[in-house]
Amino acid sequence: MKKIYTKPKTPAVSNSKSFHSPYRSHFIKTLSLASVAVFLSNTSPVSACDTWNVVSTYFGAGANVLKKIPPQYYIKGMVFNDVGSAFDGVNYAFKNIDEEFRKVYQKVNLISTDPLVKQDAAGTITVAANKGGTVVDFANNSHAARVLTGVADAAITPTSNQAVNGSQLYRLGTGVVNSLGGGAGYDKDGNWQAPSFMINLIGGNGNKVEKKEFKSVADAFTGVGNSFVNLDKKVTKLFLDVLGDTFVTQDSAGVIKIGLNKLGNIIDVANVYRQARVITGVGDGAINLTSEQAVNGSQLFKLGLVTMKAFGGGADYKNGKLLSPTFVVKVFDKNGNGTEEKFENVADAFTGVSSSFTNLDQKIENIVINTAGQGLVKQDATSGLITIGGKTSGTKVSIANIDNVARTLSGVNAGSIAASSTDAINGSQLYAMSNVVAGYFGGGAEYKDGNWHAPTFTVKVFDKNGKVAEEKF
């Protein structure tokens, strides 16, 4: 009998779990029974081969009856080599699927009966209110952070535990920026830009002034504090260089004294060529009736500003420019009649007043002559200028009475306050200046009811050990 062979339609699959071995014998037994049936049916060999090919086709999955190759059924990654075991695998897979469905149902039922996120009748939404734990994590399954939006403005109080939103932080940052200055702020990407403070500092020997950048307020104030220490050293060195160690002493309270144990009432700081020197590092001196303290240039500058206001007539410094005053002055004509004239500067105003004096000159001169003869007070007939002791020597004028008691000199017009001025100033000028100076001093300084109330300054200083302490001055 001629043998007929056919190739399996489905190739064998490797790298899979196979149930081939335990079921191959069953497949062979099945084929043997089929062979007996074919033999008994008196089927020709060719027809028998065709029959086996049909059987192989029915088995599928690469089965070949003639070559004794069992089928290979793949179910959920496992290989089954006969129909019976394949159906057992299917039953096993359905059993696992049923178990998975049961677990999913339990989870869904748990979520529906006890959800983490709830909303009560009042509309308040709570998250895991009935659960333990102290952390809520919004990260996704890749542990990447999420953005939480729709957050309302939170209460910002010492006891608040509410989440704040970006706009609140932005407003807070803007307020801090405005307070700090120095270029502090947020860039276009929302990143914080630290401030930068450029401050002129005095070097360690007190002789060199250099500009330094600071990135924080604390560092800037530390730099300023160190400058004050260096400035103090410079002042001390200046006095030592000019007067010598024996003339300069410092007591336990820190007060520096010059020539304490020496006679004399003049301190001369001129150099060997008798040229004047500049004394720097002079603190603001007290300005009051009994003050013996030296004043510095900044104080005089402030007084100069106040003086402009003391002129009146609209005189002022504004945007660095002087606004000229306009004076309305009552003057007397040649007939002694009073009238008003406007003057744009002090000189013209005094010229107008001088013209009035000229018109009254004769009467004044007669009064002076009658009371003091041809004495010390005279008025020039041409210019109207009144002089006292213009023809005599001496450097002092006293208006004390016979008992040497001081008199009040009244009727003094506002004098000129300038570098070369020798004019007397009146009480209203000093009063105006004192009030402004008191305002500049701060520290509670004021001029009230004719009395000067000195300021009190609380200053952080460094002692000889370099420790910071507060002192009141």
PDB file of C-alpha atoms in Angstrom, residues 182-470:
ATOM      1  CA  GLY A 182      16.306  97.247  44.768  1.00  0.00           C
ATOM      2  CA  GLY A 183      14.982  95.575  41.623  1.00  0.00           C
ATOM      3  CA  ALA A 184      13.174  92.802  43.516  1.00  0.00           C
ATOM      4  CA  GLY A 185      10.277  91.205  41.670  1.00  0.00           C
ATOM      5  CA  TYR A 186       9.007  88.335  39.537  1.00  0.00           C
ATOM      6  CA  ASP A 187      10.250  87.766  35.994  1.00  0.00           C
ATOM      7  CA  LYS A 188       7.974  86.865  33.074  1.00  0.00           C
ATOM      8  CA  ASP A 189       8.201  83.157  34.000  1.00  0.00           C
ATOM      9  CA  GLY A 190       7.083  83.764  37.589  1.00  0.00           C
ATOM     10  CA  ASN A 191      10.557  83.286  39.084  1.00  0.00           C
ATOM     11  CA  TRP A 192      11.577  85.449  42.039  1.00  0.00           C
ATOM     12  CA  GLN A 193      14.307  88.003  41.383  1.00  0.00           C
ATOM     13  CA  ALA A 194      16.190  88.913  44.558  1.00  0.00           C
ATOM     14  CA  PRO A 195      16.811  92.618  45.291  1.00  0.00           C
ATOM     15  CA  SER A 196      20.183  94.253  44.817  1.00  0.00           C
ATOM     16  CA  PHE A 197      21.176  97.156  47.058  1.00  0.00           C
ATOM     17  CA  MET A 198      24.160  99.314  46.029  1.00  0.00           C
ATOM     18  CA  ILE A 199      25.522 101.128  49.105  1.00  0.00           C
ATOM     19  CA  ASN A 200      28.564 103.339  49.580  1.00  0.00           C
ATOM     20  CA  LEU A 201      30.596 101.903  52.452  1.00  0.00           C
ATOM     21  CA  ILE A 202      33.566 103.216  54.412  1.00  0.00           C
ATOM     22  CA  GLY A 203      36.604 100.937  54.487  1.00  0.00           C
ATOM     23  CA  GLY A 204      38.368  99.565  57.538  1.00  0.00           C
ATOM     24  CA  ASN A 205      40.761 102.508  57.893  1.00  0.00           C
ATOM     25  CA  GLY A 206      37.968 105.019  57.363  1.00  0.00           C
ATOM     26  CA  ASN A 207      39.716 106.604  54.364  1.00  0.00           C
ATOM     27  CA  LYS A 208      38.272 104.722  51.416  1.00  0.00           C
ATOM     28  CA  VAL A 209      34.654 104.861  50.288  1.00  0.00           C
ATOM     29  CA  GLU A 210      33.621 102.060  47.975  1.00  0.00           C
ATOM     30  CA  LYS A 211      30.302 100.896  46.502  1.00  0.00           C
ATOM     31  CA  LYS A 212      29.202  97.369  47.370  1.00  0.00           C
ATOM     32  CA  GLU A 213      26.238  95.268  46.321  1.00  0.00           C
ATOM     33  CA  PHE A 214      24.035  93.457  48.847  1.00  0.00           C
ATOM     34  CA  LYS A 215      21.414  90.845  48.048  1.00  0.00           C
ATOM     35  CA  SER A 216      19.407  91.119  51.284  1.00  0.00           C
ATOM     36  CA  VAL A 217      18.221  93.847  53.643  1.00  0.00           C
ATOM     37  CA  ALA A 218      19.972  92.218  56.610  1.00  0.00           C
ATOM     38  CA  ASP A 219      23.336  92.157  54.816  1.00  0.00           C
ATOM     39  CA  ALA A 220      22.866  95.763  53.702  1.00  0.00           C
ATOM     40  CA  PHE A 221      22.240  96.958  57.267  1.00  0.00           C
ATOM     41  CA  THR A 222      25.211  94.928  58.489  1.00  0.00           C
ATOM     42  CA  GLY A 223      27.374  96.702  55.923  1.00  0.00           C
ATOM     43  CA  VAL A 224      26.045 100.093  57.023  1.00  0.00           C
ATOM     44  CA  GLY A 225      26.698  99.191  60.659  1.00  0.00           C
ATOM     45  CA  ASN A 226      30.295  98.257  59.848  1.00  0.00           C
ATOM     46  CA  SER A 227      30.686 101.578  58.057  1.00  0.00           C
ATOM     47  CA  PHE A 228      29.641 103.425  61.209  1.00  0.00           C
ATOM     48  CA  VAL A 229      32.282 101.513  63.164  1.00  0.00           C
ATOM     49  CA  ASN A 230      34.928 102.421  60.581  1.00  0.00           C
ATOM     50  CA  LEU A 231      33.755 106.029  60.560  1.00  0.00           C
ATOM     51  CA  ASP A 232      34.139 106.164  64.335  1.00  0.00           C
ATOM     52  CA  LYS A 233      37.698 104.875  63.980  1.00  0.00           C
ATOM     53  CA  LYS A 234      38.413 107.565  61.404  1.00  0.00           C
ATOM     54  CA  VAL A 235      37.154 110.343  63.686  1.00  0.00           C
ATOM     55  CA  THR A 236      39.221 109.000  66.570  1.00  0.00           C
ATOM     56  CA  LYS A 237      42.324 108.830  64.388  1.00  0.00           C
ATOM     57  CA  LEU A 238      41.738 112.364  63.150  1.00  0.00           C
ATOM     58  CA  PHE A 239      41.712 113.775  66.667  1.00  0.00           C
ATOM     59  CA  LEU A 240      44.757 111.730  67.645  1.00  0.00           C
ATOM     60  CA  ASP A 241      46.693 112.924  64.600  1.00  0.00           C
ATOM     61  CA  VAL A 242      45.810 116.583  65.156  1.00  0.00           C
ATOM     62  CA  LEU A 243      46.036 116.894  68.923  1.00  0.00           C
ATOM     63  CA  GLY A 244      48.188 113.961  69.975  1.00  0.00           C
ATOM     64  CA  ASP A 245      47.416 111.097  72.322  1.00  0.00           C
ATOM     65  CA  THR A 246      47.934 113.105  75.501  1.00  0.00           C
ATOM     66  CA  PHE A 247      45.182 115.558  74.592  1.00  0.00           C
ATOM     67  CA  VAL A 248      42.562 112.964  73.583  1.00  0.00           C
ATOM     68  CA  THR A 249      41.016 110.661  76.180  1.00  0.00           C
ATOM     69  CA  GLN A 250      37.996 108.398  76.282  1.00  0.00           C
ATOM     70  CA  ASP A 251      36.152 107.448  79.456  1.00  0.00           C
ATOM     71  CA  SER A 252      34.339 104.193  80.260  1.00  0.00           C
ATOM     72  CA  ALA A 253      31.095 105.623  78.890  1.00  0.00           C
ATOM     73  CA  GLY A 254      32.726 106.093  75.481  1.00  0.00           C
ATOM     74  CA  VAL A 255      32.869 109.909  75.676  1.00  0.00           C
ATOM     75  CA  ILE A 256      35.957 111.296  73.904  1.00  0.00           C
ATOM     76  CA  LYS A 257      37.439 114.424  75.469  1.00  0.00           C
ATOM     77  CA  ILE A 258      40.085 116.765  74.072  1.00  0.00           C
ATOM     78  CA  GLY A 259      42.448 118.706  76.321  1.00  0.00           C
ATOM     79  CA  LEU A 260      40.485 117.828  79.438  1.00  0.00           C
ATOM     80  CA  ASN A 261      43.467 118.396  81.717  1.00  0.00           C
ATOM     81  CA  LYS A 262      44.862 121.379  79.820  1.00  0.00           C
ATOM     82  CA  LEU A 263      44.214 125.117  79.975  1.00  0.00           C
ATOM     83  CA  GLY A 264      43.006 127.274  77.096  1.00  0.00           C
ATOM     84  CA  ASN A 265      39.694 127.929  75.397  1.00  0.00           C
ATOM     85  CA  ILE A 266      40.575 127.617  71.693  1.00  0.00           C
ATOM     86  CA  ILE A 267      41.159 124.541  69.523  1.00  0.00           C
ATOM     87  CA  ASP A 268      43.039 125.360  66.328  1.00  0.00           C
ATOM     88  CA  VAL A 269      43.092 122.732  63.575  1.00  0.00           C
ATOM     89  CA  ALA A 270      44.989 124.829  61.005  1.00  0.00           C
ATOM     90  CA  ASN A 271      47.926 123.125  59.311  1.00  0.00           C
ATOM     91  CA  VAL A 272      51.585 124.158  59.411  1.00  0.00           C
ATOM     92  CA  TYR A 273      50.897 126.785  56.755  1.00  0.00           C
ATOM     93  CA  ARG A 274      48.019 128.196  58.827  1.00  0.00           C
ATOM     94  CA  GLN A 275      45.502 126.899  56.309  1.00  0.00           C
ATOM     95  CA  ALA A 276      42.096 125.868  57.586  1.00  0.00           C
ATOM     96  CA  ARG A 277      41.246 122.188  57.673  1.00  0.00           C
ATOM     97  CA  VAL A 278      37.894 120.452  57.202  1.00  0.00           C
ATOM     98  CA  ILE A 279      36.643 118.451  60.177  1.00  0.00           C
ATOM     99  CA  THR A 280      34.489 115.542  59.021  1.00  0.00           C
ATOM    100  CA  GLY A 281      32.424 112.950  60.822  1.00  0.00           C
ATOM    101  CA  VAL A 282      30.631 115.596  62.914  1.00  0.00           C
ATOM    102  CA  GLY A 283      27.286 114.354  64.214  1.00  0.00           C
ATOM    103  CA  ASP A 284      24.194 116.526  64.295  1.00  0.00           C
ATOM    104  CA  GLY A 285      24.603 118.944  67.176  1.00  0.00           C
ATOM    105  CA  ALA A 286      21.781 119.987  69.446  1.00  0.00           C
ATOM    106  CA  ILE A 287      20.256 123.337  68.498  1.00  0.00           C
ATOM    107  CA  ASN A 288      18.814 124.956  71.598  1.00  0.00           C
ATOM    108  CA  LEU A 289      19.332 127.940  73.862  1.00  0.00           C
ATOM    109  CA  THR A 290      22.201 126.413  75.883  1.00  0.00           C
ATOM    110  CA  SER A 291      23.762 124.123  73.263  1.00  0.00           C
ATOM    111  CA  GLU A 292      27.559 124.104  72.918  1.00  0.00           C
ATOM    112  CA  GLN A 293      27.611 121.325  70.343  1.00  0.00           C
ATOM    113  CA  ALA A 294      29.061 121.821  66.874  1.00  0.00           C
ATOM    114  CA  VAL A 295      26.653 121.591  63.981  1.00  0.00           C
ATOM    115  CA  ASN A 296      27.503 120.006  60.637  1.00  0.00           C
ATOM    116  CA  GLY A 297      26.990 121.003  57.029  1.00  0.00           C
ATOM    117  CA  SER A 298      23.830 118.974  56.560  1.00  0.00           C
ATOM    118  CA  GLN A 299      22.197 120.773  59.473  1.00  0.00           C
ATOM    119  CA  LEU A 300      23.048 124.153  57.971  1.00  0.00           C
ATOM    120  CA  PHE A 301      21.778 122.967  54.616  1.00  0.00           C
ATOM    121  CA  LYS A 302      18.460 122.028  56.183  1.00  0.00           C
ATOM    122  CA  LEU A 303      18.335 125.384  57.925  1.00  0.00           C
ATOM    123  CA  GLY A 304      18.948 126.977  54.548  1.00  0.00           C
ATOM    124  CA  LEU A 305      15.920 125.215  53.158  1.00  0.00           C
ATOM    125  CA  VAL A 306      13.882 126.367  56.102  1.00  0.00           C
ATOM    126  CA  THR A 307      15.195 129.873  55.583  1.00  0.00           C
ATOM    127  CA  MET A 308      13.685 129.922  52.108  1.00  0.00           C
ATOM    128  CA  LYS A 309      10.348 129.216  53.697  1.00  0.00           C
ATOM    129  CA  ALA A 310      11.071 131.838  56.342  1.00  0.00           C
ATOM    130  CA  PHE A 311      11.398 134.447  53.606  1.00  0.00           C
ATOM    131  CA  GLY A 312       7.730 134.007  52.878  1.00  0.00           C
ATOM    132  CA  GLY A 313       6.338 135.649  49.787  1.00  0.00           C
ATOM    133  CA  GLY A 314       6.024 132.249  48.068  1.00  0.00           C
ATOM    134  CA  ALA A 315       9.780 131.554  48.165  1.00  0.00           C
ATOM    135  CA  ASP A 316      10.468 127.823  47.964  1.00  0.00           C
ATOM    136  CA  TYR A 317      12.691 125.033  46.667  1.00  0.00           C
ATOM    137  CA  LYS A 318      10.728 122.854  44.286  1.00  0.00           C
ATOM    138  CA  ASN A 319      12.168 120.173  42.020  1.00  0.00           C
ATOM    139  CA  GLY A 320      15.622 121.578  42.721  1.00  0.00           C
ATOM    140  CA  LYS A 321      14.709 125.086  41.559  1.00  0.00           C
ATOM    141  CA  LEU A 322      14.294 128.274  43.533  1.00  0.00           C
ATOM    142  CA  LEU A 323      10.900 129.936  43.302  1.00  0.00           C
ATOM    143  CA  SER A 324      11.422 133.638  43.840  1.00  0.00           C
ATOM    144  CA  PRO A 325       9.306 135.377  46.479  1.00  0.00           C
ATOM    145  CA  THR A 326       6.932 138.256  45.943  1.00  0.00           C
ATOM    146  CA  PHE A 327       6.874 140.764  48.795  1.00  0.00           C
ATOM    147  CA  VAL A 328       4.033 143.206  49.291  1.00  0.00           C
ATOM    148  CA  VAL A 329       5.517 146.035  51.395  1.00  0.00           C
ATOM    149  CA  LYS A 330       3.931 149.136  52.813  1.00  0.00           C
ATOM    150  CA  VAL A 331       6.173 152.138  52.053  1.00  0.00           C
ATOM    151  CA  PHE A 332       6.016 155.855  52.728  1.00  0.00           C
ATOM    152  CA  ASP A 333       6.240 158.444  49.991  1.00  0.00           C
ATOM    153  CA  LYS A 334       7.885 161.880  50.327  1.00  0.00           C
ATOM    154  CA  ASN A 335       4.735 163.237  51.879  1.00  0.00           C
ATOM    155  CA  GLY A 336       4.653 160.514  54.526  1.00  0.00           C
ATOM    156  CA  ASN A 337       1.641 158.752  53.022  1.00  0.00           C
ATOM    157  CA  GLY A 338       1.528 154.955  53.182  1.00  0.00           C
ATOM    158  CA  THR A 339       1.106 152.803  50.061  1.00  0.00           C
ATOM    159  CA  GLU A 340       1.704 149.165  48.972  1.00  0.00           C
ATOM    160  CA  GLU A 341       4.327 148.022  46.480  1.00  0.00           C
ATOM    161  CA  LYS A 342       5.290 144.546  45.211  1.00  0.00           C
ATOM    162  CA  PHE A 343       8.915 143.411  45.034  1.00  0.00           C
ATOM    163  CA  GLU A 344      10.290 140.240  43.424  1.00  0.00           C
ATOM    164  CA  ASN A 345      13.358 139.908  45.637  1.00  0.00           C
ATOM    165  CA  VAL A 346      14.602 140.864  49.069  1.00  0.00           C
ATOM    166  CA  ALA A 347      17.016 143.500  47.747  1.00  0.00           C
ATOM    167  CA  ASP A 348      14.273 145.388  45.931  1.00  0.00           C
ATOM    168  CA  ALA A 349      12.019 145.074  48.956  1.00  0.00           C
ATOM    169  CA  PHE A 350      14.682 146.564  51.187  1.00  0.00           C
ATOM    170  CA  THR A 351      15.286 149.283  48.615  1.00  0.00           C
ATOM    171  CA  GLY A 352      11.627 150.171  48.897  1.00  0.00           C
ATOM    172  CA  VAL A 353      11.875 150.118  52.666  1.00  0.00           C
ATOM    173  CA  SER A 354      15.034 152.212  52.454  1.00  0.00           C
ATOM    174  CA  SER A 355      13.181 154.787  50.392  1.00  0.00           C
ATOM    175  CA  SER A 356      10.644 154.971  53.175  1.00  0.00           C
ATOM    176  CA  PHE A 357      13.455 155.425  55.655  1.00  0.00           C
ATOM    177  CA  THR A 358      14.821 158.243  53.526  1.00  0.00           C
ATOM    178  CA  ASN A 359      11.514 160.012  53.710  1.00  0.00           C
ATOM    179  CA  LEU A 360      11.459 159.572  57.475  1.00  0.00           C
ATOM    180  CA  ASP A 361      15.156 160.261  57.877  1.00  0.00           C
ATOM    181  CA  GLN A 362      14.815 163.790  59.087  1.00  0.00           C
ATOM    182  CA  LYS A 363      12.408 162.904  61.858  1.00  0.00           C
ATOM    183  CA  ILE A 364      14.504 159.949  62.972  1.00  0.00           C
ATOM    184  CA  GLU A 365      17.692 162.007  62.963  1.00  0.00           C
ATOM    185  CA  ASN A 366      16.030 164.692  65.051  1.00  0.00           C
ATOM    186  CA  ILE A 367      14.901 162.083  67.560  1.00  0.00           C
ATOM    187  CA  VAL A 368      18.371 160.612  67.752  1.00  0.00           C
ATOM    188  CA  ILE A 369      19.966 164.031  68.147  1.00  0.00           C
ATOM    189  CA  ASN A 370      17.509 165.004  70.844  1.00  0.00           C
ATOM    190  CA  THR A 371      18.001 161.799  72.807  1.00  0.00           C
ATOM    191  CA  ALA A 372      21.689 161.189  72.297  1.00  0.00           C
ATOM    192  CA  GLY A 373      23.056 164.403  70.839  1.00  0.00           C
ATOM    193  CA  GLN A 374      25.500 163.833  68.038  1.00  0.00           C
ATOM    194  CA  GLY A 375      25.945 160.303  69.452  1.00  0.00           C
ATOM    195  CA  LEU A 376      26.556 156.901  67.985  1.00  0.00           C
ATOM    196  CA  VAL A 377      23.314 156.464  65.974  1.00  0.00           C
ATOM    197  CA  LYS A 378      23.246 158.236  62.635  1.00  0.00           C
ATOM    198  CA  GLN A 379      21.455 157.977  59.308  1.00  0.00           C
ATOM    199  CA  ASP A 380      23.021 158.840  55.999  1.00  0.00           C
ATOM    200  CA  ALA A 381      21.023 161.583  54.310  1.00  0.00           C
ATOM    201  CA  THR A 382      21.625 160.144  50.835  1.00  0.00           C
ATOM    202  CA  SER A 383      21.274 156.388  51.294  1.00  0.00           C
ATOM    203  CA  GLY A 384      19.084 156.407  54.388  1.00  0.00           C
ATOM    204  CA  LEU A 385      21.377 153.865  56.042  1.00  0.00           C
ATOM    205  CA  ILE A 386      21.306 153.967  59.841  1.00  0.00           C
ATOM    206  CA  THR A 387      24.628 153.213  61.515  1.00  0.00           C
ATOM    207  CA  ILE A 388      25.525 152.665  65.148  1.00  0.00           C
ATOM    208  CA  GLY A 389      29.041 153.654  66.177  1.00  0.00           C
ATOM    209  CA  GLY A 390      30.127 153.998  62.599  1.00  0.00           C
ATOM    210  CA  LYS A 391      32.775 156.583  63.531  1.00  0.00           C
ATOM    211  CA  THR A 392      34.149 154.784  66.591  1.00  0.00           C
ATOM    212  CA  SER A 393      36.210 151.670  67.211  1.00  0.00           C
ATOM    213  CA  GLY A 394      35.178 148.497  69.043  1.00  0.00           C
ATOM    214  CA  THR A 395      33.704 145.104  68.127  1.00  0.00           C
ATOM    215  CA  LYS A 396      30.688 144.838  70.426  1.00  0.00           C
ATOM    216  CA  VAL A 397      27.340 146.600  70.809  1.00  0.00           C
ATOM    217  CA  SER A 398      25.506 146.197  74.130  1.00  0.00           C
ATOM    218  CA  ILE A 399      21.913 147.264  74.728  1.00  0.00           C
ATOM    219  CA  ALA A 400      21.923 146.233  78.400  1.00  0.00           C
ATOM    220  CA  ASN A 401      20.420 148.714  80.878  1.00  0.00           C
ATOM    221  CA  ILE A 402      22.180 150.577  83.683  1.00  0.00           C
ATOM    222  CA  ASP A 403      22.040 147.459  85.848  1.00  0.00           C
ATOM    223  CA  ASN A 404      23.588 145.421  83.044  1.00  0.00           C
ATOM    224  CA  VAL A 405      20.300 143.555  82.553  1.00  0.00           C
ATOM    225  CA  ALA A 406      19.667 142.334  79.006  1.00  0.00           C
ATOM    226  CA  ARG A 407      17.012 144.114  76.955  1.00  0.00           C
ATOM    227  CA  THR A 408      14.789 142.728  74.213  1.00  0.00           C
ATOM    228  CA  LEU A 409      15.602 144.097  70.768  1.00  0.00           C
ATOM    229  CA  SER A 410      12.339 144.123  68.836  1.00  0.00           C
ATOM    230  CA  GLY A 411      11.273 145.285  65.400  1.00  0.00           C
ATOM    231  CA  VAL A 412      14.060 143.236  63.779  1.00  0.00           C
ATOM    232  CA  ASN A 413      13.201 142.387  60.210  1.00  0.00           C
ATOM    233  CA  ALA A 414      13.977 138.957  58.728  1.00  0.00           C
ATOM    234  CA  GLY A 415      17.706 139.017  58.069  1.00  0.00           C
ATOM    235  CA  SER A 416      19.519 137.501  55.146  1.00  0.00           C
ATOM    236  CA  ILE A 417      20.793 133.962  55.758  1.00  0.00           C
ATOM    237  CA  ALA A 418      23.757 133.483  53.468  1.00  0.00           C
ATOM    238  CA  ALA A 419      27.390 132.449  53.670  1.00  0.00           C
ATOM    239  CA  SER A 420      28.610 136.042  53.974  1.00  0.00           C
ATOM    240  CA  SER A 421      25.585 137.534  55.755  1.00  0.00           C
ATOM    241  CA  THR A 422      26.084 139.619  58.938  1.00  0.00           C
ATOM    242  CA  ASP A 423      22.378 140.465  59.274  1.00  0.00           C
ATOM    243  CA  ALA A 424      20.608 139.758  62.540  1.00  0.00           C
ATOM    244  CA  ILE A 425      17.799 137.229  62.308  1.00  0.00           C
ATOM    245  CA  ASN A 426      14.598 137.457  64.324  1.00  0.00           C
ATOM    246  CA  GLY A 427      12.745 135.057  66.578  1.00  0.00           C
ATOM    247  CA  SER A 428      10.198 133.995  63.968  1.00  0.00           C
ATOM    248  CA  GLN A 429      12.985 132.863  61.639  1.00  0.00           C
ATOM    249  CA  LEU A 430      14.624 130.737  64.326  1.00  0.00           C
ATOM    250  CA  TYR A 431      11.242 129.375  65.387  1.00  0.00           C
ATOM    251  CA  ALA A 432      10.408 128.300  61.839  1.00  0.00           C
ATOM    252  CA  MET A 433      13.846 126.742  61.420  1.00  0.00           C
ATOM    253  CA  SER A 434      13.647 124.962  64.773  1.00  0.00           C
ATOM    254  CA  ASN A 435      10.312 123.354  63.932  1.00  0.00           C
ATOM    255  CA  VAL A 436      11.590 122.067  60.604  1.00  0.00           C
ATOM    256  CA  VAL A 437      14.857 120.873  62.148  1.00  0.00           C
ATOM    257  CA  ALA A 438      12.853 119.085  64.857  1.00  0.00           C
ATOM    258  CA  GLY A 439      10.913 117.324  62.116  1.00  0.00           C
ATOM    259  CA  TYR A 440      14.139 116.242  60.441  1.00  0.00           C
ATOM    260  CA  PHE A 441      15.563 114.966  63.718  1.00  0.00           C
ATOM    261  CA  GLY A 442      12.649 112.638  64.475  1.00  0.00           C
ATOM    262  CA  GLY A 443      13.028 110.667  67.684  1.00  0.00           C
ATOM    263  CA  GLY A 444      10.332 112.750  69.385  1.00  0.00           C
ATOM    264  CA  ALA A 445      12.168 116.055  68.889  1.00  0.00           C
ATOM    265  CA  GLU A 446       9.927 119.135  68.873  1.00  0.00           C
ATOM    266  CA  TYR A 447       9.806 122.834  69.627  1.00  0.00           C
ATOM    267  CA  LYS A 448       6.777 123.488  71.797  1.00  0.00           C
ATOM    268  CA  ASP A 449       5.738 126.500  73.901  1.00  0.00           C
ATOM    269  CA  GLY A 450       9.165 128.052  73.356  1.00  0.00           C
ATOM    270  CA  ASN A 451      10.999 125.014  74.741  1.00  0.00           C
ATOM    271  CA  TRP A 452      13.119 122.534  72.825  1.00  0.00           C
ATOM    272  CA  HIS A 453      12.355 118.861  73.446  1.00  0.00           C
ATOM    273  CA  ALA A 454      15.434 116.856  72.521  1.00  0.00           C
ATOM    274  CA  PRO A 455      15.069 113.625  70.490  1.00  0.00           C
ATOM    275  CA  THR A 456      15.857 110.144  71.734  1.00  0.00           C
ATOM    276  CA  PHE A 457      17.561 107.820  69.241  1.00  0.00           C
ATOM    277  CA  THR A 458      17.902 104.092  69.771  1.00  0.00           C
ATOM    278  CA  VAL A 459      20.969 102.958  67.784  1.00  0.00           C
ATOM    279  CA  LYS A 460      22.644  99.584  67.402  1.00  0.00           C
ATOM    280  CA  VAL A 461      26.367 100.003  68.057  1.00  0.00           C
ATOM    281  CA  PHE A 462      29.400  97.751  68.303  1.00  0.00           C
ATOM    282  CA  ASP A 463      31.400  97.655  71.558  1.00  0.00           C
ATOM    283  CA  LYS A 464      35.141  97.102  71.698  1.00  0.00           C
ATOM    284  CA  ASN A 465      34.542  93.339  71.627  1.00  0.00           C
ATOM    285  CA  GLY A 466      32.524  93.609  68.420  1.00  0.00           C
ATOM    286  CA  LYS A 467      29.219  92.760  70.063  1.00  0.00           C
ATOM    287  CA  VAL A 468      26.018  94.484  69.001  1.00  0.00           C
ATOM    288  CA  ALA A 469      24.128  96.458  71.634  1.00  0.00           C
ATOM    289  CA  GLU A 470      21.432  99.139  71.674  1.00  0.00           C
TER     290      GLU A 470
END
